[in-house]
């Protein structure tokens, strides 16, 4: 009985010290003074409590549902995921939140001397506009594709210049159209010294920041990029195309479609990003579910930044495939 009483007293003292330290937030020196113990004794009691398993720390986010979606996306395809809240009835606000989260991801790993390679698109534009560095970075920003005249968010050269300006770095531009008139012309443009220099830098980029494009909706950026106004959207879908990545049409399994449009692209191929250590894909909205799934199947990304509704829809299609496997 004496031993049990001694054990109880020891545990009670440990428990009291743990409560004062971890719950009330008292310093060990203050606990020692309050309980008339030495500081070393308090330290030993805390260590004993840990060893006995009396300390269990649980950390939960107020946005726990988003954390769970991130965990499930990572488990489904092995891609680090950042999921942001969706704002009901406001796709533009939702996209801006995704852009802000992606901008923070870039800034967390950016280092002086880095090369950042980017595509055009609304999502990448949202990232650029939400980039708020606390200091200037000695970086170079380059396009991953040729340029497109028109809307500011489709012009990759405009976005590259804007991002370099915000970061305090420099930019090198691709002075060539995204679509050449023929495969022969495309090959000639790719071999021009000024274009080859930019794309060689892009292949060695520390960070690739890319949009994931839809071909489903008529308002998709892909149709802004393409020189043919009467492009047959339904035929593309029937042929198995599910989205675009670096302006390349890609299939459900992530392979690049054998389509004549792809042969005319002045752009890096998706496989050429493999050597880039940070490949951040940014997307928001229901039209991006199929393109995201294709990009994940192609293993083009190591990080995905997406809104919660889109993430949940992607998971509905990814997880059954994983369970069957």
Short mmCIF file of C-alpha atoms in Angstrom, two decimals:
data_model
loop_
_atom_site.label_atom_id
_atom_site.label_comp_id
_atom_site.label_asym_id
_atom_site.label_seq_id
_atom_site.Cartn_x
_atom_site.Cartn_y
_atom_site.Cartn_z
CA UNK A 1 0.00 0.00 0.00
CA UNK A 2 2.87 2.35 0.85
CA UNK A 3 4.27 1.86 -2.62
CA UNK A 4 0.90 2.64 -4.20
CA UNK A 5 0.61 5.76 -2.05
CA UNK A 6 4.11 6.85 -3.01
CA UNK A 7 3.34 6.20 -6.68
CA UNK A 8 0.14 8.23 -6.44
CA UNK A 9 1.92 11.16 -4.81
CA UNK A 10 4.67 11.08 -7.45
CA UNK A 11 2.15 10.96 -10.31
CA UNK A 12 0.06 13.71 -8.71
CA UNK A 13 3.11 15.95 -8.52
CA UNK A 14 4.06 15.21 -12.11
CA UNK A 15 0.48 15.88 -13.21
CA UNK A 16 0.39 19.21 -11.39
CA UNK A 17 3.66 20.32 -12.96
CA UNK A 18 2.49 19.28 -16.43
CA UNK A 19 -0.80 21.16 -16.06
CA UNK A 20 0.94 24.32 -14.89
CA UNK A 21 3.49 24.15 -17.69
CA UNK A 22 1.49 22.99 -20.74
CA UNK A 23 -2.03 24.19 -19.91
CA UNK A 24 -1.44 27.34 -17.86
CA UNK A 25 1.71 28.24 -19.77
CA UNK A 26 3.91 28.82 -16.72
CA UNK A 27 7.69 28.85 -17.04
CA UNK A 28 9.60 26.11 -15.26
CA UNK A 29 11.26 28.65 -12.97
CA UNK A 30 7.84 30.01 -11.91
CA UNK A 31 6.54 26.49 -11.26
CA UNK A 32 9.59 25.76 -9.10
CA UNK A 33 8.93 28.86 -7.02
CA UNK A 34 5.18 28.18 -6.70
CA UNK A 35 5.66 24.55 -5.65
CA UNK A 36 8.79 25.10 -3.59
CA UNK A 37 10.85 22.83 -5.86
CA UNK A 38 14.22 23.26 -7.53
CA UNK A 39 14.24 24.14 -11.21
CA UNK A 40 16.07 20.88 -11.96
CA UNK A 41 13.35 18.93 -10.12
CA UNK A 42 10.64 20.56 -12.25
CA UNK A 43 12.60 19.73 -15.39
CA UNK A 44 12.93 16.07 -14.28
CA UNK A 45 9.21 15.83 -13.50
CA UNK A 46 8.31 17.11 -16.97
CA UNK A 47 10.73 14.60 -18.52
CA UNK A 48 9.17 11.80 -16.43
CA UNK A 49 5.69 12.83 -17.52
CA UNK A 50 6.71 12.65 -21.18
CA UNK A 51 8.30 9.22 -20.64
CA UNK A 52 5.14 7.91 -18.92
CA UNK A 53 2.98 9.06 -21.84
CA UNK A 54 1.15 11.66 -19.79
CA UNK A 55 1.78 14.41 -22.37
CA UNK A 56 -0.32 14.18 -25.52
CA UNK A 57 -0.27 17.19 -27.82
CA UNK A 58 -3.01 17.62 -30.44
CA UNK A 59 -2.86 20.50 -32.90
CA UNK A 60 -5.94 21.27 -35.00
CA UNK A 61 -6.52 23.94 -37.59
CA UNK A 62 -9.72 26.03 -37.60
CA UNK A 63 -9.85 24.88 -41.25
CA UNK A 64 -9.48 21.20 -40.41
CA UNK A 65 -11.65 20.19 -43.38
CA UNK A 66 -9.05 21.73 -45.71
CA UNK A 67 -6.22 19.93 -43.92
CA UNK A 68 -8.08 16.65 -44.42
CA UNK A 69 -8.55 17.34 -48.14
CA UNK A 70 -4.82 18.09 -48.44
CA UNK A 71 -3.99 14.81 -46.69
CA UNK A 72 -6.28 12.79 -48.96
CA UNK A 73 -4.96 14.41 -52.15
CA UNK A 74 -1.39 13.74 -51.10
CA UNK A 75 -2.23 10.13 -50.25
CA UNK A 76 -4.06 9.61 -53.56
CA UNK A 77 -1.26 10.76 -55.88
CA UNK A 78 1.78 11.59 -53.75
CA UNK A 79 1.61 15.30 -54.59
CA UNK A 80 1.95 17.92 -51.87
CA UNK A 81 -1.35 19.80 -51.78
CA UNK A 82 -2.51 23.20 -50.59
CA UNK A 83 -6.31 23.57 -50.41
CA UNK A 84 -7.92 26.98 -49.90
CA UNK A 85 -11.51 27.88 -48.94
CA UNK A 86 -14.02 28.30 -51.76
CA UNK A 87 -16.19 31.41 -51.69
CA UNK A 88 -19.74 30.46 -52.70
CA UNK A 89 -20.99 32.42 -55.68
CA UNK A 90 -17.67 34.20 -56.24
CA UNK A 91 -15.27 32.26 -58.49
CA UNK A 92 -13.02 35.31 -58.85
CA UNK A 93 -12.54 35.61 -55.08
CA UNK A 94 -11.92 31.87 -54.85
CA UNK A 95 -9.27 32.13 -57.58
CA UNK A 96 -7.60 35.04 -55.78
CA UNK A 97 -7.35 32.97 -52.60
CA UNK A 98 -5.76 30.13 -54.55
CA UNK A 99 -3.37 32.63 -56.12
CA UNK A 100 -2.44 34.04 -52.71
CA UNK A 101 -1.67 30.58 -51.34
CA UNK A 102 0.44 29.70 -54.37
CA UNK A 103 2.32 33.02 -54.11
CA UNK A 104 3.19 32.20 -50.50
CA UNK A 105 4.39 28.75 -51.57
CA UNK A 106 6.76 30.34 -54.08
CA UNK A 107 8.08 32.87 -51.55
CA UNK A 108 8.69 30.20 -48.89
CA UNK A 109 11.23 28.37 -51.08
CA UNK A 110 12.54 31.16 -53.32
CA UNK A 111 16.28 31.86 -53.10
CA UNK A 112 18.57 34.43 -54.69
CA UNK A 113 19.93 33.10 -57.96
CA UNK A 114 16.84 31.00 -58.73
CA UNK A 115 15.16 30.80 -62.11
CA UNK A 116 11.35 30.80 -62.10
CA UNK A 117 9.62 29.46 -65.22
CA UNK A 118 5.92 30.24 -65.74
CA UNK A 119 2.99 29.76 -68.08
CA UNK A 120 0.21 32.19 -68.84
CA UNK A 121 -3.40 31.88 -67.69
CA UNK A 122 -5.85 33.30 -65.17
CA UNK A 123 -4.52 31.22 -62.27
CA UNK A 124 -0.90 32.21 -62.82
CA UNK A 125 -2.02 35.83 -63.19
CA UNK A 126 -3.72 35.54 -59.77
CA UNK A 127 -0.44 34.27 -58.30
CA UNK A 128 1.52 37.16 -59.79
CA UNK A 129 -0.94 39.78 -58.54
CA UNK A 130 -0.85 38.32 -55.02
CA UNK A 131 2.94 38.15 -54.83
CA UNK A 132 4.03 40.39 -51.94
CA UNK A 133 7.67 39.71 -51.05
CA UNK A 134 9.20 41.37 -48.00
CA UNK A 135 12.44 41.98 -49.87
CA UNK A 136 13.82 41.97 -53.39
CA UNK A 137 15.10 38.69 -54.85
CA UNK A 138 17.95 38.29 -57.32
CA UNK A 139 15.99 35.95 -59.60
CA UNK A 140 15.28 35.47 -63.29
CA UNK A 141 11.75 34.85 -64.57
CA UNK A 142 11.29 33.12 -67.95
CA UNK A 143 8.29 31.85 -69.95
CA UNK A 144 7.68 28.15 -70.54
CA UNK A 145 5.83 28.87 -73.78
CA UNK A 146 5.71 31.27 -76.66
CA UNK A 147 3.65 34.43 -76.37
CA UNK A 148 0.07 35.30 -77.26
CA UNK A 149 -1.23 38.73 -78.11
CA UNK A 150 -4.47 39.63 -76.37
CA UNK A 151 -5.72 39.41 -72.80
CA UNK A 152 -3.15 40.27 -70.15
CA UNK A 153 -3.49 36.90 -68.42
CA UNK A 154 -2.89 34.91 -71.63
CA UNK A 155 0.29 36.83 -72.49
CA UNK A 156 3.02 34.88 -70.72
CA UNK A 157 5.61 37.53 -71.53
CA UNK A 158 3.49 40.14 -69.76
CA UNK A 159 3.11 37.91 -66.70
CA UNK A 160 6.83 37.06 -66.64
CA UNK A 161 7.72 40.76 -66.73
CA UNK A 162 5.15 41.56 -64.04
CA UNK A 163 6.41 38.78 -61.75
CA UNK A 164 10.04 39.85 -62.18
CA UNK A 165 9.05 43.43 -61.36
CA UNK A 166 7.25 42.37 -58.17
CA UNK A 167 10.15 40.20 -57.02
CA UNK A 168 12.81 42.76 -57.88
CA UNK A 169 14.43 40.40 -60.40
CA UNK A 170 14.89 40.33 -64.14
CA UNK A 171 13.16 38.57 -67.02
CA UNK A 172 14.03 37.05 -70.37
CA UNK A 173 11.17 36.82 -72.87
CA UNK A 174 10.26 34.49 -75.73
CA UNK A 175 9.75 36.60 -78.85
CA UNK A 176 7.81 33.97 -80.77
CA UNK A 177 4.15 32.96 -81.09
CA UNK A 178 2.79 30.07 -79.05
CA UNK A 179 1.56 28.34 -82.21
CA UNK A 180 3.76 28.20 -85.30
CA UNK A 181 2.13 27.83 -88.70
CA UNK A 182 3.66 24.39 -89.23
CA UNK A 183 5.86 21.79 -87.52
CA UNK A 184 8.75 22.90 -89.71
CA UNK A 185 8.37 26.53 -88.65
CA UNK A 186 8.08 25.45 -85.02
CA UNK A 187 11.36 23.52 -85.25
CA UNK A 188 13.05 26.54 -86.80
CA UNK A 189 11.80 28.89 -84.08
CA UNK A 190 12.88 26.54 -81.28
CA UNK A 191 16.41 26.52 -82.68
CA UNK A 192 16.74 30.31 -82.81
CA UNK A 193 19.50 31.33 -80.38
CA UNK A 194 17.39 33.84 -78.42
CA UNK A 195 14.53 31.37 -77.93
CA UNK A 196 16.78 28.40 -77.22
CA UNK A 197 18.55 30.42 -74.51
CA UNK A 198 15.30 31.17 -72.69
CA UNK A 199 14.02 27.59 -72.91
CA UNK A 200 17.39 26.24 -71.74
CA UNK A 201 17.03 28.42 -68.65
CA UNK A 202 13.45 27.19 -68.19
CA UNK A 203 14.63 23.57 -68.22
CA UNK A 204 16.96 24.37 -65.31
CA UNK A 205 14.41 26.36 -63.31
CA UNK A 206 14.25 25.95 -59.54
CA UNK A 207 10.51 26.66 -59.61
CA UNK A 208 7.96 26.07 -62.36
CA UNK A 209 4.66 27.86 -61.83
CA UNK A 210 2.03 26.47 -64.17
CA UNK A 211 -1.67 26.73 -64.88
CA UNK A 212 -3.75 23.64 -65.66
CA UNK A 213 -6.06 24.40 -68.55
CA UNK A 214 -9.57 23.25 -69.36
CA UNK A 215 -10.88 22.52 -72.84
CA UNK A 216 -14.46 21.96 -71.69
CA UNK A 217 -15.90 25.46 -71.43
CA UNK A 218 -15.97 27.86 -74.40
CA UNK A 219 -14.41 30.57 -72.20
CA UNK A 220 -11.34 28.47 -71.39
CA UNK A 221 -8.01 30.19 -71.89
CA UNK A 222 -6.95 27.51 -74.38
CA UNK A 223 -9.34 28.98 -76.94
CA UNK A 224 -7.84 32.42 -76.36
CA UNK A 225 -4.42 30.94 -77.04
CA UNK A 226 -5.36 29.08 -80.19
CA UNK A 227 -5.24 30.85 -83.57
CA UNK A 228 -8.26 28.92 -84.96
CA UNK A 229 -11.52 30.57 -83.87
CA UNK A 230 -13.63 27.60 -85.05
CA UNK A 231 -11.73 24.97 -83.06
CA UNK A 232 -13.97 21.91 -82.58
CA UNK A 233 -14.22 21.58 -78.81
CA UNK A 234 -16.52 18.54 -78.88
CA UNK A 235 -14.20 16.68 -81.22
CA UNK A 236 -11.26 17.27 -78.88
CA UNK A 237 -13.22 15.78 -76.00
CA UNK A 238 -14.36 12.78 -78.08
CA UNK A 239 -10.73 12.12 -79.03
CA UNK A 240 -9.87 11.60 -75.35
CA UNK A 241 -8.34 15.00 -74.58
CA UNK A 242 -9.07 16.15 -71.02
CA UNK A 243 -7.06 19.33 -70.60
CA UNK A 244 -3.94 21.23 -71.48
CA UNK A 245 -0.60 21.51 -69.73
CA UNK A 246 2.06 23.93 -71.05
CA UNK A 247 -0.50 24.39 -73.89
CA UNK A 248 -0.13 20.67 -74.80
CA UNK A 249 -3.37 18.74 -75.09
CA UNK A 250 -3.23 15.83 -72.63
CA UNK A 251 -5.31 12.67 -72.22
CA UNK A 252 -6.93 11.16 -69.13
CA UNK A 253 -3.79 9.16 -68.27
CA UNK A 254 -1.60 12.25 -68.51
CA UNK A 255 0.05 11.37 -71.81
CA UNK A 256 0.44 14.07 -74.44
CA UNK A 257 -2.17 13.59 -77.15
CA UNK A 258 -1.03 12.75 -80.68
CA UNK A 259 -2.71 15.82 -82.08
CA UNK A 260 -1.46 18.13 -84.85
CA UNK A 261 -1.95 21.19 -82.61
CA UNK A 262 0.73 19.88 -80.25
CA UNK A 263 3.30 19.56 -83.04
CA UNK A 264 3.11 23.30 -83.73
CA UNK A 265 3.69 24.48 -80.17
CA UNK A 266 6.62 26.75 -79.36
CA UNK A 267 6.85 25.53 -75.79
CA UNK A 268 8.62 23.10 -73.52
CA UNK A 269 7.06 19.65 -73.41
CA UNK A 270 5.55 18.53 -70.08
CA UNK A 271 8.19 15.82 -69.62
CA UNK A 272 10.92 18.47 -69.75
CA UNK A 273 9.81 19.79 -66.35
CA UNK A 274 10.86 16.54 -64.67
CA UNK A 275 14.24 17.96 -63.58
CA UNK A 276 12.63 20.99 -61.91
CA UNK A 277 12.59 20.49 -58.11
CA UNK A 278 9.42 22.59 -57.52
CA UNK A 279 6.57 22.18 -60.02
CA UNK A 280 3.61 24.11 -58.64
CA UNK A 281 0.28 23.67 -60.40
CA UNK A 282 -2.45 26.25 -59.75
CA UNK A 283 -6.14 25.82 -60.59
CA UNK A 284 -9.64 26.65 -59.36
CA UNK A 285 -13.18 25.90 -60.44
CA UNK A 286 -15.23 22.87 -61.56
CA UNK A 287 -13.98 23.04 -65.16
CA UNK A 288 -10.49 22.18 -63.89
CA UNK A 289 -11.40 18.81 -62.33
CA UNK A 290 -10.65 16.68 -65.42
CA UNK A 291 -7.49 18.62 -66.37
CA UNK A 292 -6.15 18.35 -62.79
CA UNK A 293 -6.80 14.62 -62.77
CA UNK A 294 -4.94 14.23 -66.08
CA UNK A 295 -2.00 16.32 -64.83
CA UNK A 296 -1.81 14.25 -61.63
CA UNK A 297 -1.94 11.01 -63.61
CA UNK A 298 0.90 12.33 -65.76
CA UNK A 299 2.91 13.13 -62.61
CA UNK A 300 3.69 16.59 -63.96
CA UNK A 301 3.44 18.28 -60.54
CA UNK A 302 4.97 17.95 -57.11
CA UNK A 303 2.67 20.60 -55.57
CA UNK A 304 -0.98 21.37 -56.31
CA UNK A 305 -2.73 24.54 -55.09
CA UNK A 306 -6.50 24.33 -55.49
CA UNK A 307 -9.79 25.41 -53.88
CA UNK A 308 -11.73 23.05 -51.61
CA UNK A 309 -14.68 22.38 -53.92
CA UNK A 310 -12.42 21.49 -56.83
CA UNK A 311 -10.22 19.37 -54.55
CA UNK A 312 -13.24 17.42 -53.31
CA UNK A 313 -14.45 16.79 -56.87
CA UNK A 314 -11.00 15.61 -57.95
CA UNK A 315 -10.88 13.22 -55.00
CA UNK A 316 -14.26 11.72 -55.91
CA UNK A 317 -12.71 10.49 -59.15
CA UNK A 318 -9.19 9.72 -57.92
CA UNK A 319 -9.89 7.67 -54.82
CA UNK A 320 -12.00 4.93 -56.44
CA UNK A 321 -9.19 4.40 -58.95
CA UNK A 322 -6.72 4.12 -56.09
CA UNK A 323 -8.90 1.64 -54.18
CA UNK A 324 -9.28 -0.59 -57.24
CA UNK A 325 -5.49 -0.63 -57.66
#
